[in-house]
Short mmCIF file of C-alpha atoms and ligand atoms in Angstrom, two decimals:
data_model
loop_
_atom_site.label_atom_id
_atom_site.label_comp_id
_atom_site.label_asym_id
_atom_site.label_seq_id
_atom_site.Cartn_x
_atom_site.Cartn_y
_atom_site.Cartn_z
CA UNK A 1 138.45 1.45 73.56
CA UNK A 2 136.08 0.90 71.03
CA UNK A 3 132.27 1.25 71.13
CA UNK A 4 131.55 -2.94 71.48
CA UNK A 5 133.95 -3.00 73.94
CA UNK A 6 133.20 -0.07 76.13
CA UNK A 7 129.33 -1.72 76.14
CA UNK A 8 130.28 -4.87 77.25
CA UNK A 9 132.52 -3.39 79.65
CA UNK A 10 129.70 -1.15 81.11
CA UNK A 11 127.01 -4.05 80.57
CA UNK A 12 128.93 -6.36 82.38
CA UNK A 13 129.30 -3.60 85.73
CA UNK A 14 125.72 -3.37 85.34
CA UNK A 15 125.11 -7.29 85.51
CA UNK A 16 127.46 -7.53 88.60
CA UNK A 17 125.68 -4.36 90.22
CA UNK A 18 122.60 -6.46 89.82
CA UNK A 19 123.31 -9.36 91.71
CA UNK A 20 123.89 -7.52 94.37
CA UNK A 21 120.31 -7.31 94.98
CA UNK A 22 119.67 -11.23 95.17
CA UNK A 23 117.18 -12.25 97.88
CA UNK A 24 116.34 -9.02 98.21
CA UNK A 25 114.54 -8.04 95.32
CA UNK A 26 112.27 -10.84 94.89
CA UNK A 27 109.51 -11.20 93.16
CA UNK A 28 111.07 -8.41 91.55
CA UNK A 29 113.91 -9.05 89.26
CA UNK A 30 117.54 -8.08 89.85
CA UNK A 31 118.56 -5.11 87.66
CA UNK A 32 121.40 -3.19 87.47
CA UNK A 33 122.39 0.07 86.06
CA UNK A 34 125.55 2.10 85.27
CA UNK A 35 125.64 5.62 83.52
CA UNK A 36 128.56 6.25 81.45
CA UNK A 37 129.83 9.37 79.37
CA UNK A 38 133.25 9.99 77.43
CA UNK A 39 135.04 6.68 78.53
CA UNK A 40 133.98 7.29 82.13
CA UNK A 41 131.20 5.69 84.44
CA UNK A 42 129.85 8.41 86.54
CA UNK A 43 127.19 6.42 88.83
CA UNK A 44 125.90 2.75 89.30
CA UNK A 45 123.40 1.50 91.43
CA UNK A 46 121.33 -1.58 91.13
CA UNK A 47 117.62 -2.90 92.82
CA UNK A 48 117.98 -3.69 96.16
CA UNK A 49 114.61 -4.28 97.90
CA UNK A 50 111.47 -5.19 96.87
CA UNK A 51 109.81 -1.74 97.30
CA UNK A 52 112.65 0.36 97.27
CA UNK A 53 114.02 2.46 94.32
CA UNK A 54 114.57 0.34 90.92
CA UNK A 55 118.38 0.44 89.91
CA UNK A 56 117.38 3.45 87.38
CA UNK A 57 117.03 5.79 89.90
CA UNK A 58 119.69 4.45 92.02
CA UNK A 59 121.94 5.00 89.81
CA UNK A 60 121.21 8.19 88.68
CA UNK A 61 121.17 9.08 92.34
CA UNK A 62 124.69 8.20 92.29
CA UNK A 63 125.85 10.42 89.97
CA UNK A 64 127.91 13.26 90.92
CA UNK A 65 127.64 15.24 87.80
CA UNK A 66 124.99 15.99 85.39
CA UNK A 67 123.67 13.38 83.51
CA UNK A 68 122.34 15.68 80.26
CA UNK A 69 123.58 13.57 77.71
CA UNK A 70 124.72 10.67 78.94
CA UNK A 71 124.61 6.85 78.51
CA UNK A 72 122.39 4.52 80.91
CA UNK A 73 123.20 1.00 80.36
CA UNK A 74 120.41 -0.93 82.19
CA UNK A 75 120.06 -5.20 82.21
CA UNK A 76 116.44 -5.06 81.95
CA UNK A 77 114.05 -2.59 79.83
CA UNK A 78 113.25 0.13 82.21
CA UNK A 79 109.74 -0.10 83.62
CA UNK A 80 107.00 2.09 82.23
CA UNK A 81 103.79 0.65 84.34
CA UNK A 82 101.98 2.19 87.03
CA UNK A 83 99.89 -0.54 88.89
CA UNK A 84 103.21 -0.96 91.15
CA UNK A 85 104.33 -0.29 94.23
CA UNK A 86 107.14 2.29 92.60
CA UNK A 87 107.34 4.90 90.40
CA UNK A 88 108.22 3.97 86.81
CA UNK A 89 111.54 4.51 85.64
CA UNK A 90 111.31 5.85 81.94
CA UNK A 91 110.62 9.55 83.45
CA UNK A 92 113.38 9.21 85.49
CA UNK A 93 115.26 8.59 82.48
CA UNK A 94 114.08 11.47 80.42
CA UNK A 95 113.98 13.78 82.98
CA UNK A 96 117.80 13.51 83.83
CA UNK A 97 118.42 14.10 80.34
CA UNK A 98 120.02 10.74 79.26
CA UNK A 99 121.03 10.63 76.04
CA UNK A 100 121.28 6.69 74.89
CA UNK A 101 119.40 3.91 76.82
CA UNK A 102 121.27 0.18 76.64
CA UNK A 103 119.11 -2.39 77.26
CA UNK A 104 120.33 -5.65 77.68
CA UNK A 105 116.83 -7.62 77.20
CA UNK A 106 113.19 -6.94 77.25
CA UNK A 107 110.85 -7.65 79.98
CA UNK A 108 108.96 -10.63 79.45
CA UNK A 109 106.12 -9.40 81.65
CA UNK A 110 103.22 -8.90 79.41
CA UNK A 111 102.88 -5.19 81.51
CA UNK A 112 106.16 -4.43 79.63
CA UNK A 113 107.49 -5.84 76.83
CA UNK A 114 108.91 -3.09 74.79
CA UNK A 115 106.71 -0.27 76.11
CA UNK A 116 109.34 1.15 78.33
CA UNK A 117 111.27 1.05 75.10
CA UNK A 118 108.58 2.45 72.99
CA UNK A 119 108.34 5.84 75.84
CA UNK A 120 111.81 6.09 75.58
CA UNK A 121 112.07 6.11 71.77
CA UNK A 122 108.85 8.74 71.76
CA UNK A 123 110.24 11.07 73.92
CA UNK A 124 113.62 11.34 71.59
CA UNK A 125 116.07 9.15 74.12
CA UNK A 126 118.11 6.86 71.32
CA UNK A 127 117.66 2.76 72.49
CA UNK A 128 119.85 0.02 71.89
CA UNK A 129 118.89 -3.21 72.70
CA UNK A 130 120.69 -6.73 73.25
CA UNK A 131 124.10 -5.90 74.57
CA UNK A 132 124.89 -9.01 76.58
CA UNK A 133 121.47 -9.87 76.14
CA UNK A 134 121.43 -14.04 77.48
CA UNK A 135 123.49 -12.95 80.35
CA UNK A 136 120.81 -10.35 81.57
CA UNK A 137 117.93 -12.66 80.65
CA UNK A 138 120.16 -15.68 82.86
CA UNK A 139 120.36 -12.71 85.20
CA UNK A 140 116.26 -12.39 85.93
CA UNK A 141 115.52 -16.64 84.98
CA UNK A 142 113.68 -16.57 88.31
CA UNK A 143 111.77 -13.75 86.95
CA UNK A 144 110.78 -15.25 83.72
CA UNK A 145 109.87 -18.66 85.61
CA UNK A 146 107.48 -16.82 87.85
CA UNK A 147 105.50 -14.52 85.09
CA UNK A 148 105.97 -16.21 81.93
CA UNK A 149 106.05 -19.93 83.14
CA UNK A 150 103.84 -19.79 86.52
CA UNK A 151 106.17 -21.28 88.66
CA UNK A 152 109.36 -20.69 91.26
CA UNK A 153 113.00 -20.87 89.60
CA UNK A 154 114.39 -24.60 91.19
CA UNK A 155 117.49 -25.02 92.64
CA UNK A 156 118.69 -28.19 94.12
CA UNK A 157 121.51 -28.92 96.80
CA UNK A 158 122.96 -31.79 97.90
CA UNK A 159 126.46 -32.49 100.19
CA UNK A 160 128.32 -35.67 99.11
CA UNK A 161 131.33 -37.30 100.54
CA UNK A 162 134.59 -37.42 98.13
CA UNK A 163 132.94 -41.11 97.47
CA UNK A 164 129.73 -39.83 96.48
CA UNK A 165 127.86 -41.11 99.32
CA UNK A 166 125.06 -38.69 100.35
CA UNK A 167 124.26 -40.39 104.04
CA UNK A 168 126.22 -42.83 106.77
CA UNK A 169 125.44 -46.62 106.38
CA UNK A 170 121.68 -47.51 106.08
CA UNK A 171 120.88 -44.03 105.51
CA UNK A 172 121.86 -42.55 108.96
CA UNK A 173 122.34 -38.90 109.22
CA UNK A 174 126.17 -38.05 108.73
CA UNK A 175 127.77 -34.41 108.99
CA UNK A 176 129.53 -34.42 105.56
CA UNK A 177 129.95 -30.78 104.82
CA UNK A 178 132.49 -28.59 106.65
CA UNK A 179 131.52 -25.29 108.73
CA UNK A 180 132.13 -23.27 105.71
CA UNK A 181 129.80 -25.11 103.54
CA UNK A 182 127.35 -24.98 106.16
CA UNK A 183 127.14 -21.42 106.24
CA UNK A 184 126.56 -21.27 102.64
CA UNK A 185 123.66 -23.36 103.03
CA UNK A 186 122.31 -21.02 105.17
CA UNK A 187 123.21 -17.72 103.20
CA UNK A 188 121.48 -19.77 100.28
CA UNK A 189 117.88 -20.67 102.36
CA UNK A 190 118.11 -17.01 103.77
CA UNK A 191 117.95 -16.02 100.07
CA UNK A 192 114.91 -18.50 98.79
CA UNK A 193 111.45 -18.50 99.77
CA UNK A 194 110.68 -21.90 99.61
CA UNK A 195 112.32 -24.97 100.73
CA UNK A 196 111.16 -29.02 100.14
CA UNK A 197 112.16 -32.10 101.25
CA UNK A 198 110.83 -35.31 100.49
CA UNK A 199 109.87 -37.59 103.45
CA UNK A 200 112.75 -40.00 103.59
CA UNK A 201 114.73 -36.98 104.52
CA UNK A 202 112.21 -35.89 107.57
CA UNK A 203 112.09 -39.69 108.09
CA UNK A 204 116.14 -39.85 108.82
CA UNK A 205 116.97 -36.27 109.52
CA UNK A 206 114.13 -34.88 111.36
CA UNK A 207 115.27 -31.19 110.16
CA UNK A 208 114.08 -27.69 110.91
CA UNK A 209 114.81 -26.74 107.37
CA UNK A 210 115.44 -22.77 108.33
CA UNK A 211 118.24 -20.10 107.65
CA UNK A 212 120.41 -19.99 110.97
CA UNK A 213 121.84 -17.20 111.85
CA UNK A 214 120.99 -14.99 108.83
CA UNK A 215 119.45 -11.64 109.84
CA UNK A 216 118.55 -10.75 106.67
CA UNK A 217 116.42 -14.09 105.56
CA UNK A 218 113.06 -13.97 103.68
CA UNK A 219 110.27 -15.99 105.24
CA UNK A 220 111.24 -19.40 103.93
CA UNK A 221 107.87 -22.27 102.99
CA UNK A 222 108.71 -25.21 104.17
CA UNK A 223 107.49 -27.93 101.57
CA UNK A 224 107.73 -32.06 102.52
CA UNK A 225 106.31 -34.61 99.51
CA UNK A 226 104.64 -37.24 101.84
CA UNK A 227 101.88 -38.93 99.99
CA UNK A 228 101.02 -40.64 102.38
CA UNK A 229 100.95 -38.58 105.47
CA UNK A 230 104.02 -40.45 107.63
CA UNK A 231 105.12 -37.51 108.82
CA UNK A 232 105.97 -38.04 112.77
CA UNK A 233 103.10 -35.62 115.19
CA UNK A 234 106.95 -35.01 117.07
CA UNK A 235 108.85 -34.22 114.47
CA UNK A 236 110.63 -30.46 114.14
CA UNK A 237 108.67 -29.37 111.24
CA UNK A 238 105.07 -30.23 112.61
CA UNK A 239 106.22 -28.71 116.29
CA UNK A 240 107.25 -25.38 114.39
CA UNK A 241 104.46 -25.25 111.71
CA UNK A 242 102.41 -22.55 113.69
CA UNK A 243 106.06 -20.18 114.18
CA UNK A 244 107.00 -20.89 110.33
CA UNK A 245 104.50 -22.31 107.13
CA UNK A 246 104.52 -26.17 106.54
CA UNK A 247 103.02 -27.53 103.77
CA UNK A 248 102.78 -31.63 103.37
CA UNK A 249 102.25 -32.59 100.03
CA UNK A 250 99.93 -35.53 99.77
CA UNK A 251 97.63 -38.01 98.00
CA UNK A 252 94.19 -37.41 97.56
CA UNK A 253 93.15 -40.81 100.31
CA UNK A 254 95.77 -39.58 103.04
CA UNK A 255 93.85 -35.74 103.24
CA UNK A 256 90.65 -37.00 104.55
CA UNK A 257 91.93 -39.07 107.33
CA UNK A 258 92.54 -38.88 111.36
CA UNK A 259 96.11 -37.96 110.62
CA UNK A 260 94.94 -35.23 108.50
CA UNK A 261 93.37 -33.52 110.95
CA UNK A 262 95.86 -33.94 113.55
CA UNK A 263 98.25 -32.53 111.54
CA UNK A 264 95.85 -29.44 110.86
CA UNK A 265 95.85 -28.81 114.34
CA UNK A 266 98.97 -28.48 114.58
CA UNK A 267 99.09 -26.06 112.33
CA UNK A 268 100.47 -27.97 109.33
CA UNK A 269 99.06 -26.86 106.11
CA UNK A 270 98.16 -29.62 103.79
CA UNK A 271 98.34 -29.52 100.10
CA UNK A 272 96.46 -32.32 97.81
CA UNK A 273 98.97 -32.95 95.23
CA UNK A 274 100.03 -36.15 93.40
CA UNK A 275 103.29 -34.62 91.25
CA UNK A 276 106.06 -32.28 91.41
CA UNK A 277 104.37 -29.97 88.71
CA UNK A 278 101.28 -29.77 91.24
CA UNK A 279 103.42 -28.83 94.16
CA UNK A 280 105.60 -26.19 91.70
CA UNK A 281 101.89 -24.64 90.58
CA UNK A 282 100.66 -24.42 93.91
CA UNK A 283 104.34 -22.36 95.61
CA UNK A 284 103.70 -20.39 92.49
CA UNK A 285 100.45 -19.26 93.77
CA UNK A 286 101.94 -18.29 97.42
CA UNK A 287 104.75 -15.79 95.31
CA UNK A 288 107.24 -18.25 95.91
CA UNK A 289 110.43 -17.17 93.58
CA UNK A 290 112.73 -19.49 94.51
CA UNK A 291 112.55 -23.11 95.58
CA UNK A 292 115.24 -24.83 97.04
CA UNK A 293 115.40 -28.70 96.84
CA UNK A 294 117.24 -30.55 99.56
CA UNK A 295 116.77 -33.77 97.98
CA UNK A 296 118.21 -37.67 98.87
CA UNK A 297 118.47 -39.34 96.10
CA UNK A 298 114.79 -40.71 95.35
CA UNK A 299 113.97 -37.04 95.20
CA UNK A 300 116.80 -35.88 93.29
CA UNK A 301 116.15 -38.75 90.58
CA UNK A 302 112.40 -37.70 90.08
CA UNK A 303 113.03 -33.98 89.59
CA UNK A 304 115.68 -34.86 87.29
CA UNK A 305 113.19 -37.04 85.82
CA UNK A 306 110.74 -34.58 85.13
CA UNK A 307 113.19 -31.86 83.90
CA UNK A 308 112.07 -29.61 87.26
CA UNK A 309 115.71 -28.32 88.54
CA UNK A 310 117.04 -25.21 86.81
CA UNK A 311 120.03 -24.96 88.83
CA UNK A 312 122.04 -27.34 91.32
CA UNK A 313 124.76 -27.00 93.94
CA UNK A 314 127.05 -30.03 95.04
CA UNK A 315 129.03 -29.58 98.22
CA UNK A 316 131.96 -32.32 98.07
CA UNK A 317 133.80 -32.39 101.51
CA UNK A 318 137.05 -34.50 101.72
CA UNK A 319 135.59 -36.89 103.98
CA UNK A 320 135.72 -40.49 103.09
CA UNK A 321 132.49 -42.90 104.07
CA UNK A 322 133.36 -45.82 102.29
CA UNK A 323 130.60 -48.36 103.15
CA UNK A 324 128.51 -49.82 100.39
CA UNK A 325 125.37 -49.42 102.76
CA UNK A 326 125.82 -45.85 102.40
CA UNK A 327 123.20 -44.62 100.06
CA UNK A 328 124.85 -42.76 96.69
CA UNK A 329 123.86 -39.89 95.49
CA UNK A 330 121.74 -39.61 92.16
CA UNK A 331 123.61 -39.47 89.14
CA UNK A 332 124.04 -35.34 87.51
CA UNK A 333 122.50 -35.99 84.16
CA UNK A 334 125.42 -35.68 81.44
CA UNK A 335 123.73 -32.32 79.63
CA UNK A 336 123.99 -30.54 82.87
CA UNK A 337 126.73 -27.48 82.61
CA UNK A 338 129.22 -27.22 84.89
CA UNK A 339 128.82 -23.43 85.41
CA UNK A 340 131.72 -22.62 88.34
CA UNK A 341 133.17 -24.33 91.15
CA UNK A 342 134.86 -22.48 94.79
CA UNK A 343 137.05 -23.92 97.34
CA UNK A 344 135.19 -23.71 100.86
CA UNK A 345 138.12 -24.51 103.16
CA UNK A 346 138.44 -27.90 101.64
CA UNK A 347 134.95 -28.43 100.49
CA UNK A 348 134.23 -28.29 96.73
CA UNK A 349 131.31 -26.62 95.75
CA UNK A 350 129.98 -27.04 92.19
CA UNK A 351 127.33 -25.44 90.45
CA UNK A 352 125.49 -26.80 86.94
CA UNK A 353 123.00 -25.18 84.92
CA UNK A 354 120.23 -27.36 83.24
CA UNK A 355 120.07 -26.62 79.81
CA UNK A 356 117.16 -27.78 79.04
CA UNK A 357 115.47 -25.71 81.68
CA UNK A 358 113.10 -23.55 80.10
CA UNK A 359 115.10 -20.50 81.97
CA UNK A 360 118.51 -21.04 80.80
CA UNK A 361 119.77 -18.49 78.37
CA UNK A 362 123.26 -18.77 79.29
CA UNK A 363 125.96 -20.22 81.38
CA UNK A 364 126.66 -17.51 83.22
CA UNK A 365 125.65 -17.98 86.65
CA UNK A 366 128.87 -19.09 88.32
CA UNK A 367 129.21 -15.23 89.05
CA UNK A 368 126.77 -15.71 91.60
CA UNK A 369 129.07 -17.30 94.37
CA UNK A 370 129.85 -13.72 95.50
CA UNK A 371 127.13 -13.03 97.52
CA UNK A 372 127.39 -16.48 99.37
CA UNK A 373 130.96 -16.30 100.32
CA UNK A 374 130.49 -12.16 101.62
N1 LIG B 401 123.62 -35.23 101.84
C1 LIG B 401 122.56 -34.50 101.61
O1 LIG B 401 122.66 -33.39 101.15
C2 LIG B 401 121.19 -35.07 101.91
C3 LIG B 401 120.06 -34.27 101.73
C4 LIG B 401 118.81 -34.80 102.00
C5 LIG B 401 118.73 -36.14 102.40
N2 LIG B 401 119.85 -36.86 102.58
C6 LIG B 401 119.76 -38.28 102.98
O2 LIG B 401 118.95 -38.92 102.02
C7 LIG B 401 118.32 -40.02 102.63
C8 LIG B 401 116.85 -39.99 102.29
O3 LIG B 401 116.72 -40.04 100.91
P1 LIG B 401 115.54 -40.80 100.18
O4 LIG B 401 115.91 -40.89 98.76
O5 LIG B 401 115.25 -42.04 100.93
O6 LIG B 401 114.33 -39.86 100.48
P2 LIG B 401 113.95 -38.41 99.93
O7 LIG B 401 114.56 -38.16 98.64
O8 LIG B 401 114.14 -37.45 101.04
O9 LIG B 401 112.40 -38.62 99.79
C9 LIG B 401 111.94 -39.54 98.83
C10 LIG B 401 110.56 -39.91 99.18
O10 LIG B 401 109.69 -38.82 98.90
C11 LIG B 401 108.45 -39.35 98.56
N3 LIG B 401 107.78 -38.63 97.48
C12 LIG B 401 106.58 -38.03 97.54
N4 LIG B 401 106.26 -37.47 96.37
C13 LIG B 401 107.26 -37.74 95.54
C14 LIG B 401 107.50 -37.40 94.18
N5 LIG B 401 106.63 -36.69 93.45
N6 LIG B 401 108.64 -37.84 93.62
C15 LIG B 401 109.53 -38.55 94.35
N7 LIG B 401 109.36 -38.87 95.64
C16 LIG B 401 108.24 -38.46 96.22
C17 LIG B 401 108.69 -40.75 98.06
O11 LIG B 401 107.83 -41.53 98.80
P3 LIG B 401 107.16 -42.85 98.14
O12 LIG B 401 108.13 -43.90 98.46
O13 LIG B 401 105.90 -42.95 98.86
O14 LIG B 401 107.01 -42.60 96.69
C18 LIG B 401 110.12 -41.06 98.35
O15 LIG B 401 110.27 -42.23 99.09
C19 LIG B 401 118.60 -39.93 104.10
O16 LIG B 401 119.61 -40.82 104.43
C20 LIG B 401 119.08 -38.50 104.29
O17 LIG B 401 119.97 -38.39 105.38
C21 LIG B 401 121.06 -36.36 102.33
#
């Protein structure tokens, strides 16, 4: 095997080790590492909770052997910062003796960016970087969103009947998904930290908007856009809002009224906010990573509108609804990438890439099923 070959080979184990670590690691990044020597991979390990060991270690923690000489492929530049909660990995590095670092990118985090590289190079350890390099920077785009853009990585879901109606007649709250798409949904919230919903959808659906049955979910944000405060006293959001954060998004007139304050004593938090970007800024600021849209289609339109989704998942389900009063979804804007689809017993689910998203770096991301569907 030759040398280009054996690095994408090892690369791409190291990208698959790191998305492993999804929902897990945030507001970390995903990393993953394998070490290789003579045509062999003798450990792996990738990042799998924020606070624990970075893949670095992991990996050569894994290795049964020694590791004097050998080659640590790695998708992100190795840390080499202190003001953390774990121990840098570049000493790591050069105290097990590797040989050759592979990087696939840099770490956009002004703390980094090529210093880890730099310690590595001083210290005698030869550095390549940019093998696979847009896959491993696809591989941390909620990463880049949060410190070199200021705000969480978006992705938007929607189910859809096989006529592309989004809703029963007039709007009425239909189960279109099957079971299996369901649970997806769910393995998908556990792994965000923020989820929003526009008040049409509170107005129809009256949902909880949490991960069911997922053991392992972050603490999830729950975000409605409701400029002007209609959001029912009784609904399921306000009556949870002390067990689990609610935010209502709304216009500057609605904050100072009577409805305002009931909804504060309810425990509802309210955010003044007249746009999308406001409401991105301000989940930014509570260390949201990862938003999660569950948009009908008034929603859907305006963040394709403003360019706001980076990533979206369609459920299709073979159901039929065929009524004209059933609302449609929005239209998937034609530059969107169709990145991967699965079969969930019957459902279709579909995932697109936004290229224009100022995280995409490569249409890569249909790997990222795998976790979903464990
Ligand atoms: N199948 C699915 O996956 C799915 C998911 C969710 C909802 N649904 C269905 O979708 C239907 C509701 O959809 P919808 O389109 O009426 O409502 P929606 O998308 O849930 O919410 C739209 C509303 O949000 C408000 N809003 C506040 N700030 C906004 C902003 N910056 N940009 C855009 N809107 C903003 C708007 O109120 P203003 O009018 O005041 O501007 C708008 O009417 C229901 O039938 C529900 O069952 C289906």
């Amino acid at each position: 095997m030759g040398q280009e070959e054996w690095d994408q080979l090892l690369m791409g184990r190291a990208v698959e080790e790191a998305m492993r670590g999804r929902g897990g690691v945030e507001p970390n990044p995903m990393v993953g590492c394998v070490i290789g020597r003579e045509g062999r991979i003798i450990g792996l390990g990738h990042h799998q909770r924020y606070g624990g060991p970075h893949a670095e270690r992991v990996a050569l923690g894994s290795c049964g052997e020694s590791t004097f000489g050998a080659s640590a492929y790695v998708t992100l530049e190795p840390c080499c910062h202190l003001n953390k909660r774990t121990p840098p990995c570049v000493p790591a590095l050069i105290e097990a003796g590797i040989g050759e670092v592979v990087v696939g990118c840099i770490d956009p985090n002004p703390l980094v960016r090529g210093g880890g590289i730099e310690q590595l190079r001083a210290a005698g350890v030869a550095v390549r970087v940019g093998v696979m390099e847009e896959v491993c920077r696809q591989l941390i785009a909620p990463y880049v969103a949060g410190v070199v853009h200021h705000r969480p990585y978006v992705t938007m879901k929607w189910a859809q009947s096989a006529d592309g109606k989004i809703a029963g007649p007039g709007g009425v709250r239909l189960q279109i998904s099957n079971e299996e798409s369901m649970r997806m949904v769910h393995r998908l919230r556990a792994k965000c930290d923020g989820i929003l919903v526009g008040i049409g959808t509170v107005l129809s659906d009256d949902p909880m908007l949490v991960a069911k049955d997922q053991p392992d979910a972050r603490p999830l944000i729950r975000y409605v856009l409701d400029r002007r405060l209609e959001i029912p006293l009784e609904s399921k959001l306000v009556r949870s809002a002390r067990e689990s954060a609610v935010v209502v998004a709304c216009e500057n007139e609605a904050i100072a009224g009577s409805k305002a304050d009931q909804l504060r004593q309810m425990g509802v938090q309210l955010l003044e906010a007249d746009s999308i970007a406001a409401v991105l800024s301000d989940a930014h600021k509570r260390r949201i990573t990862h938003l999660l849209v569950e948009p009908g289609p008034r929603l859907a339109r305006a963040f394709f509108d403003g360019g706001w989704v980076d990533r979206l998942w369609v459920f299709q389900s073979q159901l039929t609804i065929n009524d004209p009063a059933a609302p449609t979804a929005a239209t998937i804007p034609d530059e969107y990438q169709l990145t991967g689809s699965t079969n969930l017993h019957g459902d279709e689910l579909t995932e697109y890439l936004n290229p224009r998203s100022n995280v995409f770096f490569h249409p890569s991301a249909s790997a990222d099923f795998h976790w979903a569907k464990d």
